CSV table of C-alpha atoms in Angstrom, one decimal:
chain,number,residue,atom,x,y,z
A,282,MET,CA,6.1,-4.9,-32.3
A,283,LYS,CA,2.6,-6.4,-32.0
A,284,LYS,CA,0.2,-3.9,-30.4
A,285,ILE,CA,-2.7,-5.3,-28.4
A,286,SER,CA,-5.4,-2.7,-27.5
A,287,VAL,CA,-7.1,-3.3,-24.2
A,288,ILE,CA,-10.1,-1.8,-22.5
A,289,LEU,CA,-10.6,-2.6,-18.8
A,290,MET,CA,-13.9,-2.7,-17.0
A,291,GLY,CA,-13.5,-2.6,-13.2
A,292,CYS,CA,-11.1,-0.6,-11.1
A,293,GLY,CA,-11.3,-2.7,-7.9
A,294,GLY,CA,-8.4,-4.6,-6.4
A,295,VAL,CA,-7.9,-6.9,-9.4
A,296,GLY,CA,-8.3,-4.2,-12.0
A,297,ARG,CA,-5.8,-1.9,-10.4
A,298,GLN,CA,-3.3,-4.7,-9.9
A,299,LEU,CA,-3.7,-5.6,-13.6
A,300,LEU,CA,-2.9,-2.0,-14.6
A,301,GLN,CA,0.2,-2.0,-12.3
A,302,HIS,CA,1.3,-5.3,-13.9
A,303,ILE,CA,0.9,-3.9,-17.4
A,304,VAL,CA,3.0,-0.8,-16.5
A,305,SER,CA,5.6,-2.7,-14.6
A,306,PHE,CA,6.2,-5.5,-17.2
A,307,ARG,CA,6.7,-3.3,-20.3
A,308,SER,CA,10.3,-4.4,-20.8
A,309,LEU,CA,9.3,-8.1,-20.5
A,310,HIS,CA,6.5,-7.8,-23.0
A,311,ALA,CA,8.8,-5.8,-25.3
A,312,LYS,CA,11.2,-8.8,-25.4
A,313,MET,CA,8.2,-10.9,-26.4
A,314,GLY,CA,7.5,-8.5,-29.2
A,315,VAL,CA,4.2,-7.3,-27.6
A,316,HIS,CA,3.0,-3.9,-26.5
A,317,LEU,CA,-0.3,-3.6,-24.5
A,318,ARG,CA,-2.0,-0.4,-25.3
A,319,VAL,CA,-4.7,0.5,-22.7
A,320,VAL,CA,-7.4,2.5,-24.6
A,321,GLY,CA,-9.9,2.7,-21.8
A,322,VAL,CA,-10.4,2.2,-18.1
A,323,SER,CA,-13.8,2.3,-16.5
A,324,ASP,CA,-15.5,1.9,-13.1
A,325,SER,CA,-19.2,1.7,-12.4
A,326,LYS,CA,-19.8,5.3,-13.3
A,327,SER,CA,-17.0,6.7,-15.6
A,328,LEU,CA,-14.7,5.8,-18.4
A,329,VAL,CA,-11.3,7.3,-19.2
A,330,VAL,CA,-10.0,7.1,-22.8
A,331,PRO,CA,-7.3,8.8,-24.9
A,332,VAL,CA,-8.3,11.5,-27.2
A,333,ASP,CA,-7.4,9.5,-30.3
A,334,VAL,CA,-8.0,5.8,-29.5
A,335,LEU,CA,-6.9,4.7,-33.0
A,336,LYS,CA,-3.4,6.1,-32.5
A,337,GLU,CA,-2.8,6.4,-28.7
A,338,GLY,CA,-3.1,4.5,-25.5
A,339,LEU,CA,-3.4,6.0,-22.0
A,340,ASP,CA,-0.1,7.2,-20.7
A,341,ASP,CA,1.6,5.0,-18.0
A,342,ASP,CA,1.8,7.9,-15.6
A,343,LEU,CA,-2.0,8.4,-16.0
A,344,LEU,CA,-2.6,4.7,-15.5
A,345,SER,CA,-0.6,4.9,-12.2
A,346,GLU,CA,-2.7,7.9,-11.2
A,347,VAL,CA,-5.9,6.0,-11.9
A,348,CYS,CA,-4.7,3.2,-9.5
A,349,SER,CA,-3.8,5.8,-6.8
A,350,ILE,CA,-7.2,7.6,-7.2
A,351,LYS,CA,-9.2,4.4,-7.1
A,352,SER,CA,-7.2,3.0,-4.2
A,353,ALA,CA,-8.1,6.2,-2.2
A,354,GLY,CA,-11.8,5.6,-3.0
A,355,SER,CA,-12.1,8.6,-5.3
A,356,ALA,CA,-14.0,8.8,-8.6
A,357,LEU,CA,-12.3,8.8,-12.0
A,358,THR,CA,-13.6,12.3,-12.6
A,359,THR,CA,-11.0,13.6,-10.1
A,360,LEU,CA,-8.4,12.9,-12.8
A,361,GLY,CA,-9.6,16.2,-14.3
A,362,ALA,CA,-7.1,18.2,-12.3
A,363,LEU,CA,-4.3,15.6,-12.1
A,364,GLY,CA,-4.1,13.6,-15.3
A,365,LYS,CA,-1.2,13.7,-17.7
A,366,GLY,CA,-1.5,13.3,-21.5
A,367,GLU,CA,-4.5,13.8,-23.7
A,368,TYR,CA,-7.5,12.0,-22.4
A,369,CYS,CA,-11.3,12.3,-22.0
A,370,VAL,CA,-13.6,11.3,-19.2
A,371,PHE,CA,-17.2,10.1,-19.9
A,372,ASN,CA,-19.8,9.6,-17.2
A,373,GLY,CA,-23.0,7.4,-16.9
A,374,SER,CA,-24.6,6.2,-20.1
A,375,GLU,CA,-22.1,8.2,-22.1
A,376,SER,CA,-19.3,5.8,-20.8
A,377,ILE,CA,-21.3,2.8,-22.0
A,378,ARG,CA,-21.8,4.3,-25.5
A,379,GLU,CA,-18.1,5.3,-25.7
A,380,THR,CA,-17.1,1.7,-24.8
A,381,GLU,CA,-19.3,0.4,-27.6
A,382,GLU,CA,-17.9,2.9,-30.0
A,383,ILE,CA,-14.3,1.9,-29.2
A,384,ALA,CA,-15.2,-1.7,-29.7
A,385,GLN,CA,-16.7,-0.8,-33.1
A,386,LEU,CA,-13.6,1.2,-34.1
A,387,LEU,CA,-11.1,-1.4,-33.1
A,388,GLY,CA,-12.9,-4.8,-33.0
A,389,LYS,CA,-12.7,-5.8,-36.6
A,390,SER,CA,-9.7,-3.6,-37.7
A,391,THR,CA,-6.7,-3.6,-35.4
A,392,GLY,CA,-8.4,-5.8,-32.7
A,393,LEU,CA,-9.4,-5.2,-29.1
A,394,VAL,CA,-9.4,-7.2,-25.9
A,395,VAL,CA,-12.3,-6.3,-23.6
A,396,VAL,CA,-11.3,-7.2,-20.0
A,397,ASP,CA,-13.9,-7.6,-17.3
A,398,CYS,CA,-12.4,-7.4,-13.8
A,399,SER,CA,-15.7,-6.1,-12.3
A,400,ALA,CA,-18.0,-8.1,-10.1
A,401,SER,CA,-21.1,-6.8,-11.9
A,402,SER,CA,-23.8,-8.6,-13.9
A,403,GLU,CA,-24.4,-5.4,-15.8
A,404,THR,CA,-21.3,-5.9,-18.0
A,405,VAL,CA,-23.0,-8.7,-19.9
A,406,GLU,CA,-24.7,-6.6,-22.5
A,407,ILE,CA,-21.5,-4.8,-23.3
A,408,LEU,CA,-19.7,-8.1,-23.7
A,409,MET,CA,-22.4,-9.4,-26.0
A,410,LYS,CA,-21.9,-6.4,-28.3
A,411,ALA,CA,-18.1,-6.7,-28.1
A,412,VAL,CA,-18.4,-10.3,-29.3
A,413,ASP,CA,-20.6,-9.2,-32.2
A,414,LEU,CA,-18.0,-6.7,-33.2
A,415,GLY,CA,-15.2,-9.3,-33.3
A,416,CYS,CA,-13.5,-8.3,-30.0
A,417,CYS,CA,-11.6,-10.7,-27.8
A,418,VAL,CA,-12.9,-11.1,-24.2
A,419,VAL,CA,-10.9,-11.8,-21.0
A,420,LEU,CA,-12.8,-12.4,-17.8
A,421,ALA,CA,-12.1,-12.4,-14.1
A,422,ASN,CA,-15.8,-11.7,-13.5
A,423,LYS,CA,-17.7,-14.9,-13.1
A,424,LYS,CA,-21.2,-13.5,-13.6
A,425,PRO,CA,-21.2,-13.3,-17.4
A,426,LEU,CA,-20.3,-17.0,-17.7
A,427,THR,CA,-23.0,-18.0,-15.1
A,428,SER,CA,-25.7,-15.9,-16.7
A,429,THR,CA,-28.3,-17.4,-19.1
A,430,LEU,CA,-27.3,-20.2,-21.4
A,431,GLU,CA,-28.0,-17.9,-24.3
A,432,HIS,CA,-25.4,-15.4,-23.0
A,433,TYR,CA,-22.9,-18.2,-22.3
A,434,ASP,CA,-23.3,-19.7,-25.7
A,435,LYS,CA,-22.6,-16.4,-27.4
A,436,LEU,CA,-19.5,-15.7,-25.2
A,437,VAL,CA,-17.9,-19.1,-26.0
A,438,LEU,CA,-19.0,-19.3,-29.6
A,439,ASP,CA,-15.4,-18.8,-30.8
A,440,PRO,CA,-13.3,-20.4,-28.0
A,441,ARG,CA,-10.1,-18.7,-29.4
A,442,ARG,CA,-11.5,-15.3,-28.6
A,443,ILE,CA,-12.3,-15.8,-24.9
A,444,ARG,CA,-10.1,-16.5,-21.9
A,445,HIS,CA,-11.4,-16.9,-18.3
A,446,GLU,CA,-8.7,-18.7,-16.3
A,447,SER,CA,-9.1,-16.3,-13.4
A,448,THR,CA,-12.8,-17.0,-12.9
A,449,VAL,CA,-11.9,-20.3,-11.2
A,450,GLY,CA,-8.9,-20.6,-8.8
A,451,ALA,CA,-7.5,-17.1,-9.5
A,452,GLY,CA,-4.2,-17.8,-11.3
A,453,LEU,CA,-4.2,-21.6,-11.0
A,454,PRO,CA,-4.3,-23.3,-14.5
A,455,VAL,CA,-7.6,-25.1,-13.9
A,456,ILE,CA,-9.4,-24.0,-17.1
A,457,ALA,CA,-6.3,-24.5,-19.2
A,458,SER,CA,-5.8,-28.0,-17.8
A,459,MET,CA,-9.4,-28.9,-18.4
A,460,ASN,CA,-9.3,-27.6,-21.9
A,461,ARG,CA,-6.3,-29.8,-22.7
A,462,ILE,CA,-8.0,-32.9,-21.3
A,463,ILE,CA,-11.2,-32.2,-23.2
A,464,SER,CA,-9.3,-31.4,-26.4
A,465,SER,CA,-7.4,-34.7,-26.2
A,466,GLY,CA,-10.7,-36.7,-26.1
A,467,ASP,CA,-10.1,-37.9,-22.5
A,468,PRO,CA,-13.6,-37.9,-20.9
A,469,VAL,CA,-13.8,-36.2,-17.5
A,470,HIS,CA,-15.6,-38.4,-15.0
A,471,SER,CA,-15.6,-36.2,-12.0
A,472,ILE,CA,-14.3,-32.9,-10.5
A,473,VAL,CA,-14.0,-32.2,-6.8
A,474,GLY,CA,-12.6,-28.9,-5.6
A,475,SER,CA,-12.1,-26.6,-2.7
A,476,LEU,CA,-12.5,-23.4,-4.5
A,477,SER,CA,-13.0,-20.7,-1.8
A,478,GLY,CA,-9.9,-19.4,0.0
A,479,THR,CA,-12.2,-18.1,2.7
A,480,LEU,CA,-14.1,-21.4,3.3
A,481,GLY,CA,-10.8,-23.3,3.0
A,482,TYR,CA,-9.4,-21.3,5.8
A,483,VAL,CA,-12.6,-21.7,7.9
A,484,MET,CA,-12.7,-25.5,7.5
A,485,SER,CA,-9.0,-26.0,8.3
A,486,GLU,CA,-9.3,-23.8,11.4
A,487,LEU,CA,-12.3,-25.9,12.6
A,488,GLU,CA,-10.0,-28.9,12.7
A,489,ASP,CA,-8.1,-27.3,15.6
A,490,GLY,CA,-11.2,-27.2,17.7
A,491,ARG,CA,-12.0,-23.5,17.3
A,492,PRO,CA,-15.7,-22.6,17.2
A,493,LEU,CA,-17.2,-21.5,13.8
A,494,SER,CA,-18.1,-18.0,15.2
A,495,GLN,CA,-14.6,-17.4,16.4
A,496,VAL,CA,-13.0,-18.5,13.1
A,497,VAL,CA,-15.4,-16.4,10.9
A,498,ARG,CA,-14.8,-13.3,13.1
A,499,ALA,CA,-11.0,-13.8,12.8
A,500,ALA,CA,-11.3,-14.3,9.0
A,501,LYS,CA,-13.1,-11.0,8.7
A,502,THR,CA,-10.5,-9.2,10.8
A,503,LEU,CA,-7.8,-10.7,8.6
A,504,GLY,CA,-9.6,-9.5,5.5
A,505,TYR,CA,-10.3,-13.0,4.2
A,506,THR,CA,-14.0,-12.5,3.9
A,507,GLU,CA,-16.3,-10.0,2.1
A,508,PRO,CA,-17.6,-7.1,4.2
A,509,ASP,CA,-20.6,-9.3,4.9
A,510,PRO,CA,-19.1,-12.8,5.6
A,511,ARG,CA,-22.4,-14.3,4.6
A,512,ASP,CA,-21.5,-13.6,0.9
A,513,ASP,CA,-18.8,-16.3,1.5
A,514,LEU,CA,-20.7,-18.5,3.8
A,515,SER,CA,-23.7,-18.8,1.4
A,516,GLY,CA,-21.6,-20.9,-1.0
A,517,MET,CA,-22.7,-18.8,-4.0
A,518,ASP,CA,-19.2,-17.9,-5.1
A,519,VAL,CA,-18.2,-21.6,-5.1
A,520,ALA,CA,-21.5,-22.4,-7.0
A,521,ARG,CA,-20.6,-20.0,-9.7
A,522,LYS,CA,-17.2,-21.6,-10.1
A,523,ALA,CA,-18.8,-25.0,-10.2
A,524,LEU,CA,-21.3,-23.9,-12.9
A,525,ILE,CA,-18.4,-22.6,-15.0
A,526,LEU,CA,-16.6,-25.9,-14.8
A,527,ALA,CA,-19.8,-27.9,-15.4
A,528,ARG,CA,-20.6,-25.8,-18.5
A,529,LEU,CA,-17.0,-26.3,-19.7
A,530,LEU,CA,-17.7,-30.0,-19.7
A,531,GLY,CA,-20.8,-29.4,-21.9
A,532,LYS,CA,-23.5,-29.7,-19.2
A,533,ARG,CA,-26.5,-27.5,-20.1
A,534,ILE,CA,-27.4,-26.4,-16.7
A,535,VAL,CA,-28.3,-23.2,-14.8
A,536,MET,CA,-27.7,-22.0,-11.3
A,537,ASP,CA,-31.0,-23.4,-10.1
A,538,SER,CA,-29.8,-26.9,-11.0
A,539,ILE,CA,-27.0,-26.8,-8.4
A,540,LYS,CA,-27.6,-28.0,-4.9
A,541,ILE,CA,-26.0,-25.5,-2.6
A,542,GLU,CA,-25.5,-25.9,1.1
A,543,SER,CA,-25.4,-22.5,2.9
A,544,LEU,CA,-23.6,-22.4,6.3
A,545,TYR,CA,-26.3,-20.2,7.8
A,546,PRO,CA,-30.2,-20.7,7.8
A,547,GLU,CA,-32.7,-18.5,6.0
A,548,ASP,CA,-33.7,-16.6,9.1
A,549,MET,CA,-30.1,-15.2,9.3
A,550,ARG,CA,-29.9,-14.1,5.7
A,551,PRO,CA,-29.1,-10.5,4.7
A,552,GLY,CA,-32.2,-8.3,4.8
A,553,VAL,CA,-33.5,-10.3,7.8
A,554,MET,CA,-30.4,-9.9,10.1
A,555,THR,CA,-27.8,-7.1,10.0
A,556,VAL,CA,-24.1,-8.0,9.6
A,557,ASP,CA,-23.3,-6.8,13.1
A,558,ASP,CA,-26.2,-8.9,14.6
A,559,PHE,CA,-25.1,-11.9,12.6
A,560,LEU,CA,-21.5,-11.7,13.9
A,561,GLN,CA,-22.4,-10.8,17.5
A,562,ASN,CA,-25.4,-13.1,18.1
A,563,GLY,CA,-26.5,-15.2,15.1
A,564,ILE,CA,-23.4,-17.1,14.1
A,565,ALA,CA,-22.8,-18.4,17.7
A,566,LYS,CA,-26.0,-20.4,17.4
A,567,LEU,CA,-24.3,-22.4,14.6
A,568,ASP,CA,-21.3,-23.4,16.7
A,569,GLN,CA,-22.7,-26.6,18.2
A,570,ASN,CA,-23.9,-28.2,15.0
A,571,ILE,CA,-20.6,-27.6,13.2
A,572,GLU,CA,-18.7,-28.8,16.2
A,573,GLU,CA,-20.6,-32.1,16.2
A,574,ARG,CA,-20.0,-32.5,12.5
A,575,VAL,CA,-16.2,-31.9,13.0
A,576,LYS,CA,-16.1,-34.5,15.8
A,577,ARG,CA,-18.1,-37.1,13.8
A,578,ALA,CA,-15.8,-36.6,10.8
A,579,SER,CA,-12.7,-37.0,13.0
A,580,SER,CA,-14.1,-40.3,14.5
A,581,ASN,CA,-14.3,-41.6,10.9
A,582,GLY,CA,-10.7,-40.6,10.1
A,583,CYS,CA,-11.9,-37.6,8.1
A,584,VAL,CA,-12.0,-33.8,8.1
A,585,LEU,CA,-14.6,-31.4,6.8
A,586,ARG,CA,-14.1,-29.4,3.6
A,587,TYR,CA,-16.4,-27.1,1.7
A,588,VAL,CA,-16.3,-28.4,-1.9
A,589,CYS,CA,-17.9,-28.5,-5.2
A,590,MET,CA,-18.6,-31.9,-6.7
A,591,ILE,CA,-19.4,-32.5,-10.3
A,592,GLU,CA,-20.2,-36.1,-11.4
A,593,GLY,CA,-22.5,-37.2,-14.2
A,594,SER,CA,-25.5,-34.9,-14.2
A,595,SER,CA,-25.1,-33.9,-10.6
A,596,VAL,CA,-23.5,-30.7,-9.4
A,597,GLN,CA,-23.4,-30.1,-5.7
A,598,VAL,CA,-21.8,-27.5,-3.4
A,599,GLY,CA,-21.4,-28.0,0.4
A,600,ILE,CA,-19.6,-29.5,3.3
A,601,ARG,CA,-18.2,-33.0,2.8
A,602,GLU,CA,-16.2,-35.4,4.9
A,603,VAL,CA,-12.9,-36.3,3.2
A,604,SER,CA,-10.0,-38.5,4.3
A,605,LYS,CA,-7.4,-36.8,6.3
A,606,ASP,CA,-4.7,-38.4,4.1
A,607,SER,CA,-6.2,-37.2,0.8
A,608,PRO,CA,-5.0,-34.1,-1.0
A,609,LEU,CA,-8.2,-32.3,0.0
A,610,GLY,CA,-7.8,-33.5,3.6
A,611,ARG,CA,-4.2,-32.2,3.8
A,612,LEU,CA,-5.2,-28.8,2.5
A,613,ARG,CA,-4.5,-25.9,4.9
A,614,GLY,CA,-5.2,-22.2,4.9
A,615,SER,CA,-6.7,-20.3,2.0
A,616,ASP,CA,-5.2,-22.5,-0.8
A,617,ASN,CA,-7.5,-23.9,-3.5
A,618,ILE,CA,-7.3,-27.4,-4.8
A,619,VAL,CA,-9.0,-29.3,-7.7
A,620,GLU,CA,-9.0,-33.0,-8.3
A,621,ILE,CA,-9.9,-34.1,-11.8
A,622,ARG,CA,-10.6,-37.7,-12.6
A,623,SER,CA,-10.8,-38.9,-16.2
A,624,ARG,CA,-10.0,-42.0,-18.2
A,625,CYS,CA,-6.3,-41.1,-18.1
A,626,TYR,CA,-6.5,-39.9,-14.5
A,627,LYS,CA,-8.7,-42.6,-13.1
A,628,GLU,CA,-6.6,-44.2,-10.3
A,629,GLN,CA,-4.6,-41.1,-9.4
A,630,PRO,CA,-6.5,-37.8,-10.1
A,631,LEU,CA,-4.9,-34.8,-11.7
A,632,VAL,CA,-4.4,-32.4,-8.7
A,633,ILE,CA,-4.0,-28.7,-9.1
A,634,GLN,CA,-3.2,-26.8,-5.9
A,635,GLY,CA,-2.0,-23.4,-4.9
A,636,ALA,CA,-3.0,-19.8,-4.0
A,637,GLY,CA,-6.6,-19.5,-5.1
A,638,ALA,CA,-7.3,-15.9,-4.0
A,639,GLY,CA,-5.6,-12.5,-3.9
A,640,ASN,CA,-5.6,-9.5,-6.3
A,641,ASP,CA,-2.0,-10.1,-7.4
A,642,THR,CA,-2.6,-13.7,-8.3
A,643,THR,CA,-5.9,-13.1,-10.0
A,644,ALA,CA,-4.5,-10.1,-12.0
A,645,ALA,CA,-1.5,-12.2,-13.1
A,646,GLY,CA,-3.9,-14.8,-14.5
A,647,VAL,CA,-5.8,-12.1,-16.4
A,648,LEU,CA,-2.6,-10.7,-17.8
A,649,ALA,CA,-1.4,-14.1,-18.9
A,650,ASP,CA,-4.8,-14.6,-20.7
A,651,ILE,CA,-4.3,-11.3,-22.6
A,652,ILE,CA,-0.8,-12.2,-23.7
A,653,ASP,CA,-2.0,-15.7,-24.7
A,654,MET,CA,-4.2,-14.0,-27.3
A,655,GLN,CA,-1.4,-12.3,-29.2
A,656,ASP,CA,-1.5,-14.6,-32.2
A,657,LEU,CA,-5.0,-13.2,-33.0
A,658,PHE,CA,-3.5,-9.8,-33.5
A,659,PRO,CA,-1.8,-8.5,-36.7
């Protein structure tokens, strides 16, 4: 049995779902000759580890309790009275030091996969040290790959030891498909993608004549948006995904190089207007402009989509008119879609489409990335 040691940073929806997948699929992985040994789970404040990380992993019952506790909004420290098996809990700076010590113990001996399912930019330094220590890295967190070029270059220095499929399109094979195209020597000419389930839903609902304000409020009620919908409407999440794809193509750019269209003006940004004020009063002021754009697109036989466009040295994110009969134009709901044009896919682009959001789908992509690294382990 090949043992892969895993330390997880981030106990949000994706992190918890990943732990549940690991526990649930033990028999499947056993048939593959693989055992995933979870040697650490951390949130923003604490880290839980087995007493002897060289010999043990966290017990499956304990991992299930971690999921229950974090789902209830409690801290990992409450495991003190509930946990099963031999384990320790570290807090604050101690948890960071312990994470680094585990990486040092396992990185160059038996091997370790450091998994980042957080949404934090503060994990970058830990990841840098993990790379130095010979660890593998799997990311659902987009921020490390959209940090400075120095950080990016270090993360991808050994492409075999990093996987980040779930940073773009959740579980869709966007990164893997691009890597295959790039490895074959087929030059990519352009990428166009609708990479936000939230904005995909908003744009397709606008086609039915509903005002933007009504659609966004409904999306928030359905749980499609962040607590502050402006986090989605700003386009920053799509811009991060676009930057990851552009850098994968070898473009030496930073976030400031990307032209981003926000769906709200500066005077409605967070810090100037509260979430409640934005939803009750601010967003209604945007209805007329969007309605006019929808009608103009319709008169041209088109619909509106919020997309990223990568072509040549240009990377742009914003609303575009696309033909109703195109794959992008036919997109409905919260699905993601990516169209890749290259020498081989010049007349008919390679189209990748499917569920591009959701904790389950994203966690499945992370788990597949971990298993994909098994050949690097003794």
